[in-house]
Amino acid sequence: MFFAIYRDVSNQWRWTLFANNNRKIANSGEGYFNKTDCLNAISLVKGSGSAPVYER
């Protein structure tokens, strides 16, 4: 898996998570004005592996 970061049409930073077969798994859902904020959001996703899963 890998993350790709890019600028959208509004010139904001976004990320997309891809599987090894290059299919999209997840995306940021929002744009970030600063590249650092986008990278921090990726770190939060990477670190959430132990988060519980709830059915609603």
PDB file of N, CA, C and O in Angstrom:
ATOM      1  N   MET A   1       0.846  -1.176   0.000  1.00  0.00           N
ATOM      2  CA  MET A   1       0.000   0.000   0.000  1.00  0.00           C
ATOM      3  C   MET A   1       0.892   1.242   0.000  1.00  0.00           C
ATOM      4  O   MET A   1       2.017   1.190   0.472  1.00  0.00           O
ATOM      5  N   PHE A   2       0.321   2.319  -0.513  1.00  0.00           N
ATOM      6  CA  PHE A   2       1.067   3.573  -0.502  1.00  0.00           C
ATOM      7  C   PHE A   2       0.096   4.748  -0.514  1.00  0.00           C
ATOM      8  O   PHE A   2      -1.045   4.623  -0.935  1.00  0.00           O
ATOM      9  N   PHE A   3       0.571   5.867  -0.017  1.00  0.00           N
ATOM     10  CA  PHE A   3      -0.167   7.123  -0.034  1.00  0.00           C
ATOM     11  C   PHE A   3       0.372   7.996  -1.156  1.00  0.00           C
ATOM     12  O   PHE A   3       1.578   8.022  -1.410  1.00  0.00           O
ATOM     13  N   ALA A   4      -0.515   8.713  -1.812  1.00  0.00           N
ATOM     14  CA  ALA A   4      -0.126   9.716  -2.808  1.00  0.00           C
ATOM     15  C   ALA A   4      -0.711  11.044  -2.351  1.00  0.00           C
ATOM     16  O   ALA A   4      -1.868  11.112  -1.942  1.00  0.00           O
ATOM     17  N   ILE A   5       0.104  12.098  -2.384  1.00  0.00           N
ATOM     18  CA  ILE A   5      -0.396  13.434  -2.063  1.00  0.00           C
ATOM     19  C   ILE A   5      -0.366  14.270  -3.339  1.00  0.00           C
ATOM     20  O   ILE A   5       0.471  14.054  -4.217  1.00  0.00           O
ATOM     21  N   TYR A   6      -1.302  15.193  -3.421  1.00  0.00           N
ATOM     22  CA  TYR A   6      -1.418  16.016  -4.624  1.00  0.00           C
ATOM     23  C   TYR A   6      -2.198  17.287  -4.301  1.00  0.00           C
ATOM     24  O   TYR A   6      -2.814  17.387  -3.252  1.00  0.00           O
ATOM     25  N   ARG A   7      -2.141  18.230  -5.216  1.00  0.00           N
ATOM     26  CA  ARG A   7      -2.927  19.464  -5.098  1.00  0.00           C
ATOM     27  C   ARG A   7      -4.184  19.317  -5.951  1.00  0.00           C
ATOM     28  O   ARG A   7      -4.118  18.858  -7.090  1.00  0.00           O
ATOM     29  N   ASP A   8      -5.317  19.711  -5.380  1.00  0.00           N
ATOM     30  CA  ASP A   8      -6.579  19.630  -6.104  1.00  0.00           C
ATOM     31  C   ASP A   8      -6.814  20.903  -6.917  1.00  0.00           C
ATOM     32  O   ASP A   8      -5.955  21.773  -6.986  1.00  0.00           O
ATOM     33  N   VAL A   9      -7.991  21.018  -7.522  1.00  0.00           N
ATOM     34  CA  VAL A   9      -8.291  22.178  -8.373  1.00  0.00           C
ATOM     35  C   VAL A   9      -8.351  23.477  -7.585  1.00  0.00           C
ATOM     36  O   VAL A   9      -8.225  24.563  -8.158  1.00  0.00           O
ATOM     37  N   SER A  10      -8.558  23.387  -6.265  1.00  0.00           N
ATOM     38  CA  SER A  10      -8.561  24.571  -5.399  1.00  0.00           C
ATOM     39  C   SER A  10      -7.180  24.881  -4.834  1.00  0.00           C
ATOM     40  O   SER A  10      -7.035  25.707  -3.954  1.00  0.00           O
ATOM     41  N   ASN A  11      -6.169  24.155  -5.320  1.00  0.00           N
ATOM     42  CA  ASN A  11      -4.777  24.314  -4.895  1.00  0.00           C
ATOM     43  C   ASN A  11      -4.562  23.901  -3.440  1.00  0.00           C
ATOM     44  O   ASN A  11      -3.659  24.398  -2.777  1.00  0.00           O
ATOM     45  N   GLN A  12      -5.410  23.008  -2.931  1.00  0.00           N
ATOM     46  CA  GLN A  12      -5.244  22.474  -1.582  1.00  0.00           C
ATOM     47  C   GLN A  12      -4.640  21.071  -1.673  1.00  0.00           C
ATOM     48  O   GLN A  12      -4.810  20.370  -2.672  1.00  0.00           O
ATOM     49  N   TRP A  13      -3.959  20.671  -0.605  1.00  0.00           N
ATOM     50  CA  TRP A  13      -3.313  19.360  -0.546  1.00  0.00           C
ATOM     51  C   TRP A  13      -4.321  18.292  -0.146  1.00  0.00           C
ATOM     52  O   TRP A  13      -5.148  18.505   0.731  1.00  0.00           O
ATOM     53  N   ARG A  14      -4.250  17.137  -0.787  1.00  0.00           N
ATOM     54  CA  ARG A  14      -5.082  15.975  -0.474  1.00  0.00           C
ATOM     55  C   ARG A  14      -4.230  14.718  -0.533  1.00  0.00           C
ATOM     56  O   ARG A  14      -3.162  14.716  -1.138  1.00  0.00           O
ATOM     57  N   TRP A  15      -4.728  13.651   0.083  1.00  0.00           N
ATOM     58  CA  TRP A  15      -4.038  12.369   0.003  1.00  0.00           C
ATOM     59  C   TRP A  15      -5.005  11.282  -0.445  1.00  0.00           C
ATOM     60  O   TRP A  15      -6.202  11.384  -0.259  1.00  0.00           O
ATOM     61  N   THR A  16      -4.448  10.249  -1.065  1.00  0.00           N
ATOM     62  CA  THR A  16      -5.198   9.059  -1.449  1.00  0.00           C
ATOM     63  C   THR A  16      -4.358   7.854  -1.066  1.00  0.00           C
ATOM     64  O   THR A  16      -3.154   7.838  -1.279  1.00  0.00           O
ATOM     65  N   LEU A  17      -5.019   6.852  -0.486  1.00  0.00           N
ATOM     66  CA  LEU A  17      -4.357   5.600  -0.125  1.00  0.00           C
ATOM     67  C   LEU A  17      -4.675   4.576  -1.202  1.00  0.00           C
ATOM     68  O   LEU A  17      -5.844   4.362  -1.543  1.00  0.00           O
ATOM     69  N   PHE A  18      -3.638   3.955  -1.756  1.00  0.00           N
ATOM     70  CA  PHE A  18      -3.788   2.958  -2.805  1.00  0.00           C
ATOM     71  C   PHE A  18      -3.348   1.586  -2.301  1.00  0.00           C
ATOM     72  O   PHE A  18      -2.401   1.481  -1.510  1.00  0.00           O
ATOM     73  N   ALA A  19      -4.023   0.536  -2.778  1.00  0.00           N
ATOM     74  CA  ALA A  19      -3.618  -0.837  -2.500  1.00  0.00           C
ATOM     75  C   ALA A  19      -2.456  -1.195  -3.430  1.00  0.00           C
ATOM     76  O   ALA A  19      -2.127  -0.442  -4.351  1.00  0.00           O
ATOM     77  N   ASN A  20      -1.864  -2.351  -3.197  1.00  0.00           N
ATOM     78  CA  ASN A  20      -0.747  -2.780  -4.042  1.00  0.00           C
ATOM     79  C   ASN A  20      -1.143  -2.969  -5.505  1.00  0.00           C
ATOM     80  O   ASN A  20      -0.289  -2.913  -6.391  1.00  0.00           O
ATOM     81  N   ASN A  21      -2.427  -3.182  -5.765  1.00  0.00           N
ATOM     82  CA  ASN A  21      -2.885  -3.334  -7.148  1.00  0.00           C
ATOM     83  C   ASN A  21      -3.307  -1.991  -7.758  1.00  0.00           C
ATOM     84  O   ASN A  21      -3.997  -1.950  -8.769  1.00  0.00           O
ATOM     85  N   ASN A  22      -2.919  -0.890  -7.102  1.00  0.00           N
ATOM     86  CA  ASN A  22      -3.175   0.489  -7.557  1.00  0.00           C
ATOM     87  C   ASN A  22      -4.642   0.899  -7.500  1.00  0.00           C
ATOM     88  O   ASN A  22      -5.035   1.885  -8.125  1.00  0.00           O
ATOM     89  N   ARG A  23      -5.454   0.178  -6.751  1.00  0.00           N
ATOM     90  CA  ARG A  23      -6.850   0.580  -6.564  1.00  0.00           C
ATOM     91  C   ARG A  23      -6.949   1.492  -5.354  1.00  0.00           C
ATOM     92  O   ARG A  23      -6.280   1.282  -4.347  1.00  0.00           O
ATOM     93  N   LYS A  24      -7.794   2.513  -5.456  1.00  0.00           N
ATOM     94  CA  LYS A  24      -7.980   3.450  -4.356  1.00  0.00           C
ATOM     95  C   LYS A  24      -8.694   2.760  -3.201  1.00  0.00           C
ATOM     96  O   LYS A  24      -9.696   2.073  -3.394  1.00  0.00           O
ATOM     97  N   ILE A  25      -8.174   2.969  -1.985  1.00  0.00           N
ATOM     98  CA  ILE A  25      -8.784   2.411  -0.782  1.00  0.00           C
ATOM     99  C   ILE A  25      -9.472   3.515   0.010  1.00  0.00           C
ATOM    100  O   ILE A  25     -10.575   3.340   0.519  1.00  0.00           O
ATOM    101  N   ALA A  26      -8.822   4.661   0.134  1.00  0.00           N
ATOM    102  CA  ALA A  26      -9.353   5.771   0.932  1.00  0.00           C
ATOM    103  C   ALA A  26      -8.771   7.078   0.412  1.00  0.00           C
ATOM    104  O   ALA A  26      -7.758   7.090  -0.283  1.00  0.00           O
ATOM    105  N   ASN A  27      -9.449   8.188   0.796  1.00  0.00           N
ATOM    106  CA  ASN A  27      -8.904   9.507   0.463  1.00  0.00           C
ATOM    107  C   ASN A  27      -9.130  10.453   1.628  1.00  0.00           C
ATOM    108  O   ASN A  27      -9.842  10.124   2.581  1.00  0.00           O
ATOM    109  N   SER A  28      -8.545  11.613   1.533  1.00  0.00           N
ATOM    110  CA  SER A  28      -8.575  12.555   2.648  1.00  0.00           C
ATOM    111  C   SER A  28      -9.974  13.097   2.928  1.00  0.00           C
ATOM    112  O   SER A  28     -10.272  13.453   4.064  1.00  0.00           O
ATOM    113  N   GLY A  29     -10.815  13.202   1.949  1.00  0.00           N
ATOM    114  CA  GLY A  29     -12.154  13.722   2.169  1.00  0.00           C
ATOM    115  C   GLY A  29     -12.204  15.230   2.358  1.00  0.00           C
ATOM    116  O   GLY A  29     -13.278  15.818   2.364  1.00  0.00           O
ATOM    117  N   GLU A  30     -11.085  15.848   2.546  1.00  0.00           N
ATOM    118  CA  GLU A  30     -11.007  17.306   2.675  1.00  0.00           C
ATOM    119  C   GLU A  30      -9.652  17.768   2.184  1.00  0.00           C
ATOM    120  O   GLU A  30      -8.704  16.995   2.128  1.00  0.00           O
ATOM    121  N   GLY A  31      -9.557  19.035   1.820  1.00  0.00           N
ATOM    122  CA  GLY A  31      -8.302  19.614   1.386  1.00  0.00           C
ATOM    123  C   GLY A  31      -7.599  20.314   2.531  1.00  0.00           C
ATOM    124  O   GLY A  31      -8.229  20.744   3.495  1.00  0.00           O
ATOM    125  N   TYR A  32      -6.286  20.410   2.430  1.00  0.00           N
ATOM    126  CA  TYR A  32      -5.454  21.072   3.443  1.00  0.00           C
ATOM    127  C   TYR A  32      -4.677  22.204   2.779  1.00  0.00           C
ATOM    128  O   TYR A  32      -4.113  22.026   1.707  1.00  0.00           O
ATOM    129  N   PHE A  33      -4.658  23.357   3.439  1.00  0.00           N
ATOM    130  CA  PHE A  33      -3.919  24.492   2.891  1.00  0.00           C
ATOM    131  C   PHE A  33      -2.416  24.255   2.953  1.00  0.00           C
ATOM    132  O   PHE A  33      -1.682  24.688   2.076  1.00  0.00           O
ATOM    133  N   ASN A  34      -1.954  23.547   3.983  1.00  0.00           N
ATOM    134  CA  ASN A  34      -0.526  23.307   4.170  1.00  0.00           C
ATOM    135  C   ASN A  34      -0.190  21.844   3.906  1.00  0.00           C
ATOM    136  O   ASN A  34      -0.913  20.939   4.346  1.00  0.00           O
ATOM    137  N   LYS A  35       0.895  21.621   3.206  1.00  0.00           N
ATOM    138  CA  LYS A  35       1.356  20.259   2.934  1.00  0.00           C
ATOM    139  C   LYS A  35       1.619  19.514   4.237  1.00  0.00           C
ATOM    140  O   LYS A  35       1.320  18.324   4.354  1.00  0.00           O
ATOM    141  N   THR A  36       2.148  20.205   5.234  1.00  0.00           N
ATOM    142  CA  THR A  36       2.442  19.597   6.537  1.00  0.00           C
ATOM    143  C   THR A  36       1.173  19.056   7.185  1.00  0.00           C
ATOM    144  O   THR A  36       1.185  17.966   7.766  1.00  0.00           O
ATOM    145  N   ASP A  37       0.068  19.792   7.085  1.00  0.00           N
ATOM    146  CA  ASP A  37      -1.198  19.323   7.643  1.00  0.00           C
ATOM    147  C   ASP A  37      -1.674  18.052   6.944  1.00  0.00           C
ATOM    148  O   ASP A  37      -2.209  17.141   7.572  1.00  0.00           O
ATOM    149  N   CYS A  38      -1.462  17.977   5.644  1.00  0.00           N
ATOM    150  CA  CYS A  38      -1.828  16.792   4.883  1.00  0.00           C
ATOM    151  C   CYS A  38      -0.992  15.593   5.342  1.00  0.00           C
ATOM    152  O   CYS A  38      -1.521  14.500   5.561  1.00  0.00           O
ATOM    153  N   LEU A  39       0.303  15.800   5.521  1.00  0.00           N
ATOM    154  CA  LEU A  39       1.188  14.726   5.981  1.00  0.00           C
ATOM    155  C   LEU A  39       0.836  14.299   7.401  1.00  0.00           C
ATOM    156  O   LEU A  39       0.902  13.108   7.733  1.00  0.00           O
ATOM    157  N   ASN A  40       0.433  15.241   8.250  1.00  0.00           N
ATOM    158  CA  ASN A  40       0.005  14.893   9.608  1.00  0.00           C
ATOM    159  C   ASN A  40      -1.262  14.041   9.586  1.00  0.00           C
ATOM    160  O   ASN A  40      -1.411  13.112  10.386  1.00  0.00           O
ATOM    161  N   ALA A  41      -2.165  14.338   8.676  1.00  0.00           N
ATOM    162  CA  ALA A  41      -3.388  13.538   8.547  1.00  0.00           C
ATOM    163  C   ALA A  41      -3.047  12.105   8.136  1.00  0.00           C
ATOM    164  O   ALA A  41      -3.643  11.148   8.644  1.00  0.00           O
ATOM    165  N   ILE A  42      -2.075  11.949   7.255  1.00  0.00           N
ATOM    166  CA  ILE A  42      -1.627  10.604   6.869  1.00  0.00           C
ATOM    167  C   ILE A  42      -1.065   9.878   8.081  1.00  0.00           C
ATOM    168  O   ILE A  42      -1.354   8.695   8.299  1.00  0.00           O
ATOM    169  N   SER A  43      -0.311  10.568   8.915  1.00  0.00           N
ATOM    170  CA  SER A  43       0.244   9.954  10.131  1.00  0.00           C
ATOM    171  C   SER A  43      -0.862   9.485  11.062  1.00  0.00           C
ATOM    172  O   SER A  43      -0.752   8.424  11.687  1.00  0.00           O
ATOM    173  N   LEU A  44      -1.948  10.251  11.164  1.00  0.00           N
ATOM    174  CA  LEU A  44      -3.079   9.844  12.001  1.00  0.00           C
ATOM    175  C   LEU A  44      -3.728   8.571  11.476  1.00  0.00           C
ATOM    176  O   LEU A  44      -4.089   7.680  12.247  1.00  0.00           O
ATOM    177  N   VAL A  45      -3.864   8.477  10.167  1.00  0.00           N
ATOM    178  CA  VAL A  45      -4.445   7.272   9.572  1.00  0.00           C
ATOM    179  C   VAL A  45      -3.530   6.076   9.802  1.00  0.00           C
ATOM    180  O   VAL A  45      -3.985   4.996  10.185  1.00  0.00           O
ATOM    181  N   LYS A  46      -2.241   6.267   9.618  1.00  0.00           N
ATOM    182  CA  LYS A  46      -1.275   5.178   9.836  1.00  0.00           C
ATOM    183  C   LYS A  46      -1.298   4.704  11.286  1.00  0.00           C
ATOM    184  O   LYS A  46      -1.155   3.519  11.551  1.00  0.00           O
ATOM    185  N   GLY A  47      -1.473   5.621  12.218  1.00  0.00           N
ATOM    186  CA  GLY A  47      -1.417   5.290  13.630  1.00  0.00           C
ATOM    187  C   GLY A  47      -2.726   4.793  14.211  1.00  0.00           C
ATOM    188  O   GLY A  47      -2.806   4.482  15.395  1.00  0.00           O
ATOM    189  N   SER A  48      -3.766   4.697  13.396  1.00  0.00           N
ATOM    190  CA  SER A  48      -5.075   4.320  13.928  1.00  0.00           C
ATOM    191  C   SER A  48      -5.340   2.823  13.825  1.00  0.00           C
ATOM    192  O   SER A  48      -6.490   2.382  13.946  1.00  0.00           O
ATOM    193  N   GLY A  49      -4.311   2.028  13.629  1.00  0.00           N
ATOM    194  CA  GLY A  49      -4.477   0.595  13.468  1.00  0.00           C
ATOM    195  C   GLY A  49      -5.141  -0.106  14.632  1.00  0.00           C
ATOM    196  O   GLY A  49      -5.781  -1.139  14.468  1.00  0.00           O
ATOM    197  N   SER A  50      -5.011   0.425  15.845  1.00  0.00           N
ATOM    198  CA  SER A  50      -5.598  -0.222  17.004  1.00  0.00           C
ATOM    199  C   SER A  50      -6.956   0.385  17.394  1.00  0.00           C
ATOM    200  O   SER A  50      -7.518   0.025  18.426  1.00  0.00           O
ATOM    201  N   ALA A  51      -7.475   1.271  16.568  1.00  0.00           N
ATOM    202  CA  ALA A  51      -8.766   1.908  16.861  1.00  0.00           C
ATOM    203  C   ALA A  51      -9.884   0.863  16.778  1.00  0.00           C
ATOM    204  O   ALA A  51      -9.888   0.022  15.881  1.00  0.00           O
ATOM    205  N   PRO A  52     -10.846   0.921  17.701  1.00  0.00           N
ATOM    206  CA  PRO A  52     -11.953  -0.039  17.654  1.00  0.00           C
ATOM    207  C   PRO A  52     -12.875   0.215  16.469  1.00  0.00           C
ATOM    208  O   PRO A  52     -12.918   1.324  15.933  1.00  0.00           O
ATOM    209  N   VAL A  53     -13.599  -0.820  16.070  1.00  0.00           N
ATOM    210  CA  VAL A  53     -14.559  -0.717  14.978  1.00  0.00           C
ATOM    211  C   VAL A  53     -15.949  -0.931  15.571  1.00  0.00           C
ATOM    212  O   VAL A  53     -16.178  -1.915  16.271  1.00  0.00           O
ATOM    213  N   TYR A  54     -16.862  -0.006  15.297  1.00  0.00           N
ATOM    214  CA  TYR A  54     -18.224  -0.092  15.805  1.00  0.00           C
ATOM    215  C   TYR A  54     -19.198  -0.245  14.656  1.00  0.00           C
ATOM    216  O   TYR A  54     -19.050   0.384  13.620  1.00  0.00           O
ATOM    217  N   GLU A  55     -20.198  -1.067  14.855  1.00  0.00           N
ATOM    218  CA  GLU A  55     -21.268  -1.195  13.887  1.00  0.00           C
ATOM    219  C   GLU A  55     -22.396  -0.268  14.306  1.00  0.00           C
ATOM    220  O   GLU A  55     -22.761  -0.212  15.481  1.00  0.00           O
ATOM    221  N   ARG A  56     -22.931   0.487  13.364  1.00  0.00           N
ATOM    222  CA  ARG A  56     -24.008   1.434  13.680  1.00  0.00           C
ATOM    223  C   ARG A  56     -25.265   1.059  12.965  1.00  0.00           C
ATOM    224  O   ARG A  56     -25.321   0.510  11.960  1.00  0.00           O
TER     225      ARG A  56
END
